[in-house]
C-alpha cells in the first residue's frame, strides 16, 4: 500500500472545513492529526476548534454539546467553555474552575474556509493564511468572481496523500503534459523559498503558438506552509484555486479544493451559473487528475530527478523541511545528485 513516509504532523495552517459548515446550531465533529476535535461558532460569529473531550470528566462535546452565547456547553454536567477553551461556568458552583482548560487551536476564517494552526510543540502561529485577493495585489476582489462554495469545490476525505505532494506539484513542470494532457511548457519566473510562505510563478506558452516567445498566460502561487496554497491563473480561464491537504492520522489526509471562476463582464448572478460551473468543473477535473496520482504514489526519497528538475525540487524539499519539528518525526526529503539521475 502506498503510504506517506513523510511526518504527518507538520506545522502550519490547515483547512478543517468551509466556513458555511460551522454554524451556531450544531457542534461539528472532526478528526485531524490523530485527534478528535470539535468546531463550533459562537453567537457573535467566532469559530473555535477544540479537542473534543470536556475538561471536566471527558464527555465528547460533539455529542449533545451546544452553543450558548459565546460559550460551548457540555452535555454531561453543563460546564461552559469559552472560545479559548477556558472553563467559565460550573452551573452548580459559585465559581468556574479557572485552571481547567480544553485544548483550543488558533483559528482563522479566510477565503471561505476555516483554518487551524497545528504545531506539535504548541508554538504560536508565525505566519499567516494569505488572502486570496489581497495577497496577489492586483486589485481584484471576491466580487469579480462567482461565489465558490459549495458549487465549485471538491472534497475528498481519507486519501493516502501527504500535504507535501501537492506543493511539489508546483515545481513539477514535466507532469503537465502527461497528467493534465496540456502540452504546455511552463517557464518559471519566480522561485522564492526564503520564508515559511513561498512563491512560485510561471508563464505558459502553448506549444503550437510558442514561436517568437509568445507568452499568453501564467500561474502565480503562494504556499503558506504545507497545508495552504492559493493560486491565480491569468490568460486562460480566469480562475483562482485553493488546494488544501489536512492530515487525519498517520496515513491519510482530507483534501479540499476551492475554485473561484472570474465573472463574465457584466454578469452579476448571485450564484455560480452554467458558464461558471462548466469552467469550475474543468479546473476541478484537472486537480482530480493530480489526486489520482498522489493517492496511489509512494513518496520517493531520495527522488530520481532529472537535471532540469533538480533545482526546483531541491529548493522545494529544503523549504518543506522547516515544517517538520523534530518531535514530528524524522525529517525527510533529500534528493539525489543529478549526475546519478541523468540516464
Ligand atoms: S464531562 Fe463535561 S461537564 Fe462533566
Ligand atoms: Fe498538477
CSV table of C-alpha atoms and ligand atoms in Angstrom, one decimal:
chain,number,residue,atom,x,y,z
A,1,UNK,CA,0.0,0.0,0.0
A,2,UNK,CA,1.3,3.4,-0.9
A,3,UNK,CA,1.6,5.2,2.4
A,4,UNK,CA,3.1,8.6,3.2
A,5,UNK,CA,6.6,8.3,4.6
A,6,UNK,CA,6.9,12.0,5.5
A,7,UNK,CA,5.9,13.0,9.0
A,8,UNK,CA,2.2,13.5,9.2
A,9,UNK,CA,2.4,16.2,11.9
A,10,UNK,CA,3.8,19.2,10.1
A,11,UNK,CA,3.5,22.7,11.5
A,12,UNK,CA,1.2,25.2,9.8
A,13,UNK,CA,-2.3,26.2,8.9
A,14,UNK,CA,-4.7,23.5,7.8
A,15,UNK,CA,-8.2,23.8,6.4
A,16,UNK,CA,-10.6,21.8,8.5
A,17,UNK,CA,-13.9,23.0,7.0
A,18,UNK,CA,-15.6,25.5,4.8
A,19,UNK,CA,-17.0,28.4,6.8
A,20,UNK,CA,-20.6,27.6,5.9
A,21,UNK,CA,-20.2,24.2,7.6
A,22,UNK,CA,-19.7,25.7,11.0
A,23,UNK,CA,-22.9,27.1,12.5
A,24,UNK,CA,-24.2,28.0,16.0
A,25,UNK,CA,-26.7,25.2,15.7
A,26,UNK,CA,-24.5,22.2,15.5
A,27,UNK,CA,-21.2,21.3,17.2
A,28,UNK,CA,-19.2,20.0,14.3
A,29,UNK,CA,-17.2,16.8,14.9
A,30,UNK,CA,-13.9,16.0,13.0
A,31,UNK,CA,-10.6,14.2,13.3
A,32,UNK,CA,-7.3,15.7,12.4
A,33,UNK,CA,-3.7,14.9,13.4
A,34,UNK,CA,-4.9,11.8,15.1
A,35,UNK,CA,-7.1,13.8,17.5
A,36,UNK,CA,-10.8,14.0,17.9
A,37,UNK,CA,-11.9,17.6,17.6
A,38,UNK,CA,-15.0,19.8,17.6
A,39,UNK,CA,-15.6,23.1,15.8
A,40,UNK,CA,-18.3,25.5,16.8
A,41,UNK,CA,-19.5,29.0,16.1
A,42,UNK,CA,-20.4,31.4,18.9
A,43,UNK,CA,-23.4,33.7,18.8
A,44,UNK,CA,-21.2,36.6,17.7
A,45,UNK,CA,-19.8,34.5,14.9
A,46,UNK,CA,-16.4,33.5,16.2
A,47,UNK,CA,-15.3,30.0,15.3
A,48,UNK,CA,-13.4,27.9,17.8
A,49,UNK,CA,-11.8,24.5,17.4
A,50,UNK,CA,-11.2,22.3,20.5
A,51,UNK,CA,-10.0,18.8,21.3
A,52,UNK,CA,-13.3,17.0,21.6
A,53,UNK,CA,-13.2,15.9,25.2
A,54,UNK,CA,-14.6,18.0,28.1
A,55,UNK,CA,-12.1,19.2,30.7
A,56,UNK,CA,-14.4,18.0,33.5
A,57,UNK,CA,-14.9,14.3,33.1
A,58,UNK,CA,-14.2,13.9,29.4
A,59,UNK,CA,-17.6,13.8,27.7
A,60,UNK,CA,-17.3,14.2,23.9
A,61,UNK,CA,-18.5,17.8,23.3
A,62,UNK,CA,-19.7,16.9,19.8
A,63,UNK,CA,-22.4,14.5,21.1
A,64,UNK,CA,-25.1,16.7,22.6
A,65,UNK,CA,-23.0,19.8,23.4
A,66,UNK,CA,-24.5,23.1,22.3
A,67,UNK,CA,-23.6,26.7,21.9
A,68,UNK,CA,-24.9,29.3,24.3
A,69,UNK,CA,-23.8,32.9,23.6
A,70,UNK,CA,-20.0,32.9,23.5
A,71,UNK,CA,-19.6,29.5,25.2
A,72,UNK,CA,-19.8,25.8,24.5
A,73,UNK,CA,-21.9,23.9,27.0
A,74,UNK,CA,-21.0,20.3,27.8
A,75,UNK,CA,-23.9,17.8,27.5
A,76,UNK,CA,-22.8,15.9,30.7
A,77,UNK,CA,-22.9,18.3,33.6
A,78,UNK,CA,-23.4,21.7,31.9
A,79,UNK,CA,-19.9,23.1,32.3
A,80,UNK,CA,-19.3,26.0,30.0
A,81,UNK,CA,-16.1,26.7,28.0
A,82,UNK,CA,-15.3,29.9,26.2
A,83,UNK,CA,-13.6,30.0,22.8
A,84,UNK,CA,-10.1,30.0,24.4
A,85,UNK,CA,-11.1,26.7,26.0
A,86,UNK,CA,-11.3,28.1,29.5
A,87,UNK,CA,-13.9,27.0,31.9
A,88,UNK,CA,-16.2,30.0,32.6
A,89,UNK,CA,-19.1,28.3,34.4
A,90,UNK,CA,-19.9,25.4,36.6
A,91,UNK,CA,-23.7,25.7,36.9
A,92,UNK,CA,-23.8,24.2,40.4
A,93,UNK,CA,-20.8,26.1,41.9
A,94,UNK,CA,-20.2,29.7,42.7
A,95,UNK,CA,-17.0,29.8,40.6
A,96,UNK,CA,-15.7,28.3,37.5
A,97,UNK,CA,-12.6,26.2,37.6
A,98,UNK,CA,-10.1,28.7,36.3
A,99,UNK,CA,-7.3,26.3,35.9
A,100,UNK,CA,-9.2,23.8,33.8
A,101,UNK,CA,-9.0,24.1,30.0
A,102,UNK,CA,-9.9,22.2,26.9
A,103,UNK,CA,-7.1,22.4,24.3
A,104,UNK,CA,-8.2,25.1,21.8
A,105,UNK,CA,-6.4,25.7,18.5
A,106,UNK,CA,-5.7,29.0,16.9
A,107,UNK,CA,-8.4,29.5,14.2
A,108,UNK,CA,-8.7,31.9,11.3
A,109,UNK,CA,-11.5,32.2,8.8
A,110,UNK,CA,-10.2,33.2,5.4
A,111,UNK,CA,-11.0,32.5,1.7
A,112,UNK,CA,-14.4,31.0,2.7
A,113,UNK,CA,-12.6,28.4,4.9
A,114,UNK,CA,-11.8,27.6,8.5
A,115,UNK,CA,-8.1,27.0,9.2
A,116,UNK,CA,-6.5,25.8,12.4
A,117,UNK,CA,-2.9,26.3,13.3
A,118,UNK,CA,-1.3,23.0,14.3
A,119,UNK,CA,2.1,22.7,15.9
A,120,UNK,CA,3.2,19.6,17.7
A,121,UNK,CA,5.2,21.7,20.1
A,122,UNK,CA,2.4,24.2,20.5
A,123,UNK,CA,4.3,27.2,19.3
A,124,UNK,CA,2.1,30.2,18.3
A,125,UNK,CA,1.5,30.9,14.7
A,126,UNK,CA,4.4,32.6,13.0
A,127,UNK,CA,3.0,33.1,9.5
A,128,UNK,CA,-0.4,33.8,8.1
A,129,UNK,CA,-3.0,32.3,5.8
A,130,UNK,CA,-2.8,34.5,2.7
A,131,UNK,CA,-5.9,36.3,1.5
A,132,UNK,CA,-6.9,35.0,-1.9
A,133,UNK,CA,-7.3,38.6,-3.3
A,134,UNK,CA,-5.1,40.9,-1.2
A,135,UNK,CA,-2.1,38.6,-1.5
A,136,UNK,CA,-1.9,38.9,-5.3
A,137,UNK,CA,-2.2,42.6,-5.1
A,138,UNK,CA,-3.9,43.1,-8.5
A,139,UNK,CA,-6.9,45.0,-7.2
A,140,UNK,CA,-9.4,42.2,-7.8
A,141,UNK,CA,-11.8,41.2,-5.1
A,142,UNK,CA,-14.3,38.4,-4.4
A,143,UNK,CA,-16.9,40.5,-6.2
A,144,UNK,CA,-15.1,39.8,-9.5
A,145,UNK,CA,-15.6,36.0,-9.1
A,146,UNK,CA,-18.6,33.7,-8.7
A,147,UNK,CA,-19.1,32.5,-5.1
A,148,UNK,CA,-17.2,29.2,-5.0
A,149,UNK,CA,-18.9,27.5,-2.0
A,150,UNK,CA,-20.4,25.0,-2.4
A,151,UNK,CA,-20.8,24.8,-6.1
A,152,UNK,CA,-17.2,24.8,-7.2
A,153,UNK,CA,-15.5,22.8,-4.5
A,154,UNK,CA,-14.1,19.3,-4.2
A,155,UNK,CA,-13.9,17.3,-1.0
A,156,UNK,CA,-12.0,14.0,-1.0
A,157,UNK,CA,-11.6,12.7,2.6
A,158,UNK,CA,-9.3,10.0,3.8
A,159,UNK,CA,-6.8,9.7,1.0
A,160,UNK,CA,-3.3,8.4,1.4
A,161,UNK,CA,-1.8,11.8,0.5
A,162,UNK,CA,0.7,13.9,2.3
A,163,UNK,CA,0.4,17.7,2.1
A,164,UNK,CA,3.9,18.0,0.6
A,165,UNK,CA,3.0,16.1,-2.5
A,166,UNK,CA,0.8,18.9,-3.7
A,167,UNK,CA,3.5,21.5,-3.0
A,168,UNK,CA,5.9,19.6,-5.2
A,169,UNK,CA,3.4,19.6,-8.0
A,170,UNK,CA,4.0,23.4,-8.2
A,171,UNK,CA,7.6,22.9,-9.4
A,172,UNK,CA,6.9,19.8,-11.4
A,173,UNK,CA,7.0,21.1,-15.0
A,174,UNK,CA,7.1,17.7,-16.6
A,175,UNK,CA,3.7,16.4,-15.4
A,176,UNK,CA,1.5,18.9,-17.2
A,177,UNK,CA,1.7,17.1,-20.5
A,178,UNK,CA,1.1,13.6,-19.0
A,179,UNK,CA,-1.3,14.2,-16.1
A,180,UNK,CA,-3.2,17.2,-17.5
A,181,UNK,CA,-2.9,16.4,-21.2
A,182,UNK,CA,-2.0,20.0,-21.7
A,183,UNK,CA,1.1,20.3,-23.9
A,184,UNK,CA,2.4,23.3,-22.1
A,185,UNK,CA,5.9,24.3,-21.3
A,186,UNK,CA,6.0,26.3,-18.2
A,187,UNK,CA,8.7,28.9,-17.8
A,188,UNK,CA,9.4,29.6,-14.2
A,189,UNK,CA,9.7,33.3,-13.4
A,190,UNK,CA,9.8,33.2,-9.7
A,191,UNK,CA,11.0,30.6,-7.1
A,192,UNK,CA,11.1,32.3,-3.8
A,193,UNK,CA,11.6,29.8,-0.9
A,194,UNK,CA,13.1,32.3,1.6
A,195,UNK,CA,10.4,32.2,4.3
A,196,UNK,CA,7.6,29.9,5.5
A,197,UNK,CA,5.4,31.4,2.8
A,198,UNK,CA,6.9,30.6,-0.6
A,199,UNK,CA,6.1,31.9,-4.1
A,200,UNK,CA,6.3,30.0,-7.4
A,201,UNK,CA,5.2,31.8,-10.6
A,202,UNK,CA,5.4,30.6,-14.1
A,203,UNK,CA,4.3,31.7,-17.6
A,204,UNK,CA,3.0,29.4,-20.2
A,205,UNK,CA,3.4,29.4,-23.9
A,206,UNK,CA,1.3,26.8,-25.6
A,207,UNK,CA,3.3,24.5,-27.8
A,208,UNK,CA,1.6,25.3,-31.0
A,209,UNK,CA,1.8,29.1,-30.5
A,210,UNK,CA,5.1,29.2,-28.9
A,211,UNK,CA,7.0,30.7,-31.7
A,212,UNK,CA,8.6,34.1,-31.0
A,213,UNK,CA,8.3,33.5,-27.3
A,214,UNK,CA,4.6,34.1,-27.4
A,215,UNK,CA,3.7,34.1,-23.7
A,216,UNK,CA,-0.1,34.2,-23.2
A,217,UNK,CA,-0.8,33.1,-19.8
A,218,UNK,CA,0.6,32.1,-16.4
A,219,UNK,CA,0.1,31.0,-12.9
A,220,UNK,CA,1.2,32.5,-9.6
A,221,UNK,CA,1.1,30.5,-6.5
A,222,UNK,CA,1.6,31.3,-2.8
A,223,UNK,CA,2.3,28.5,-0.5
A,224,UNK,CA,1.8,29.2,3.2
A,225,UNK,CA,3.4,26.2,4.9
A,226,UNK,CA,2.4,22.7,3.6
A,227,UNK,CA,-1.3,22.9,4.3
A,228,UNK,CA,-2.4,26.0,2.4
A,229,UNK,CA,-1.8,27.1,-1.2
A,230,UNK,CA,-3.5,29.7,-3.2
A,231,UNK,CA,-3.1,30.2,-7.0
A,232,UNK,CA,-4.1,32.7,-9.5
A,233,UNK,CA,-4.2,31.9,-13.2
A,234,UNK,CA,-4.2,34.6,-15.8
A,235,UNK,CA,-4.6,34.4,-19.6
A,236,UNK,CA,-6.5,31.1,-19.6
A,237,UNK,CA,-9.8,30.7,-17.8
A,238,UNK,CA,-9.6,33.5,-15.2
A,239,UNK,CA,-9.5,31.4,-12.0
A,240,UNK,CA,-8.1,31.2,-8.5
A,241,UNK,CA,-7.8,28.0,-6.7
A,242,UNK,CA,-7.1,26.9,-3.1
A,243,UNK,CA,-6.0,23.3,-2.6
A,244,UNK,CA,-5.7,22.3,1.0
A,245,UNK,CA,-4.5,19.0,2.4
A,246,UNK,CA,-5.0,18.2,6.1
A,247,UNK,CA,-3.6,15.1,7.8
A,248,UNK,CA,-6.2,13.0,9.6
A,249,UNK,CA,-3.9,10.4,11.0
A,250,UNK,CA,-0.6,8.7,10.3
A,251,UNK,CA,-1.6,7.6,6.8
A,252,UNK,CA,-4.4,9.7,5.5
A,253,UNK,CA,-5.4,13.3,4.7
A,254,UNK,CA,-8.6,15.1,3.7
A,255,UNK,CA,-8.3,17.0,0.5
A,256,UNK,CA,-10.3,20.2,-0.2
A,257,UNK,CA,-10.2,22.3,-3.3
A,258,UNK,CA,-12.0,25.5,-3.8
A,259,UNK,CA,-12.2,27.3,-7.2
A,260,UNK,CA,-13.1,30.9,-7.9
A,261,UNK,CA,-14.1,31.5,-11.6
A,262,UNK,CA,-13.9,35.0,-12.9
A,263,UNK,CA,-17.2,36.5,-13.8
A,264,UNK,CA,-18.1,37.3,-17.3
A,265,UNK,CA,-18.1,41.0,-17.7
A,266,UNK,CA,-21.5,42.4,-16.6
A,267,UNK,CA,-22.6,39.1,-15.1
A,268,UNK,CA,-23.9,39.7,-11.6
A,269,UNK,CA,-25.6,36.4,-10.9
A,270,UNK,CA,-25.7,35.7,-7.2
A,271,UNK,CA,-24.6,32.1,-7.7
A,272,UNK,CA,-22.3,30.2,-10.0
A,273,UNK,CA,-24.1,29.9,-13.3
A,274,UNK,CA,-23.9,27.5,-16.1
A,275,UNK,CA,-20.8,29.1,-17.6
A,276,UNK,CA,-19.1,29.3,-14.3
A,277,UNK,CA,-20.0,25.7,-13.5
A,278,UNK,CA,-18.5,24.4,-16.8
A,279,UNK,CA,-15.3,26.3,-16.1
A,280,UNK,CA,-15.1,25.2,-12.5
A,281,UNK,CA,-15.7,21.6,-13.4
A,282,UNK,CA,-12.9,21.8,-15.9
A,283,UNK,CA,-10.5,23.1,-13.3
A,284,UNK,CA,-11.6,20.6,-10.7
A,285,UNK,CA,-11.1,17.8,-13.3
A,286,UNK,CA,-7.5,18.8,-13.7
A,287,UNK,CA,-7.0,18.7,-10.0
A,288,UNK,CA,-8.6,15.3,-9.8
A,289,UNK,CA,-6.1,14.0,-12.3
A,290,UNK,CA,-3.4,15.0,-9.9
A,291,UNK,CA,-5.2,13.4,-7.0
A,292,UNK,CA,-5.4,10.1,-8.9
A,293,UNK,CA,-1.6,10.1,-9.0
A,294,UNK,CA,-1.0,11.3,-5.5
A,295,UNK,CA,-3.3,9.0,-3.7
A,296,UNK,CA,-1.5,5.9,-5.1
A,297,UNK,CA,2.0,7.3,-5.1
A,298,UNK,CA,4.8,6.1,-2.8
A,299,UNK,CA,6.8,9.1,-1.9
A,300,UNK,CA,10.3,8.7,-3.4
A,301,UNK,CA,13.1,9.8,-1.1
A,302,UNK,CA,15.6,10.3,-2.4
A,303,UNK,CA,13.9,11.2,-5.7
A,304,UNK,CA,15.4,10.2,-9.0
A,305,UNK,CA,15.4,13.7,-10.5
A,306,UNK,CA,16.4,14.7,-14.0
A,307,UNK,CA,18.8,17.5,-14.5
A,308,UNK,CA,16.1,20.0,-15.3
A,309,UNK,CA,14.1,19.0,-12.3
A,310,UNK,CA,16.9,19.2,-9.8
A,311,UNK,CA,16.9,22.8,-8.9
A,312,UNK,CA,13.1,23.3,-8.4
A,313,UNK,CA,12.6,20.1,-6.4
A,314,UNK,CA,15.7,20.6,-4.3
A,315,UNK,CA,14.6,24.1,-3.3
A,316,UNK,CA,11.0,22.9,-2.6
A,317,UNK,CA,12.1,20.0,-0.5
A,318,UNK,CA,14.6,22.0,1.5
A,319,UNK,CA,11.9,24.6,2.1
A,320,UNK,CA,9.5,21.9,3.3
A,321,UNK,CA,11.9,20.6,6.0
A,322,UNK,CA,11.3,23.6,8.2
A,323,UNK,CA,7.7,22.4,8.9
A,324,UNK,CA,8.8,19.2,10.5
A,325,UNK,CA,9.9,19.8,14.0
A,326,UNK,CA,12.0,17.1,15.4
A,327,UNK,CA,9.1,15.9,17.6
A,328,UNK,CA,7.0,15.3,14.5
A,329,UNK,CA,9.3,12.5,13.3
A,330,UNK,CA,12.4,12.2,11.3
A,331,UNK,CA,12.9,14.8,8.6
A,332,UNK,CA,12.9,13.7,5.1
A,333,UNK,CA,13.1,15.0,1.6
A,334,UNK,CA,16.6,14.6,0.4
A,335,UNK,CA,17.5,14.4,-3.3
A,336,UNK,CA,19.9,12.6,-5.4
A,337,UNK,CA,22.8,14.2,-7.3
A,338,UNK,CA,21.6,14.9,-10.8
A,339,UNK,CA,24.7,13.2,-12.2
A,340,UNK,CA,23.3,10.0,-10.8
A,341,UNK,CA,19.9,10.5,-12.2
A,342,UNK,CA,21.0,11.6,-15.6
A,343,UNK,CA,20.5,8.5,-17.6
B,1,LIG,S1,-17.9,16.0,31.5
B,1,LIG,FE1,-18.4,17.9,30.7
B,1,LIG,S2,-19.4,18.9,32.2
B,1,LIG,FE2,-18.9,17.0,33.1
B,2,LIG,FE1,-0.9,19.2,-11.5
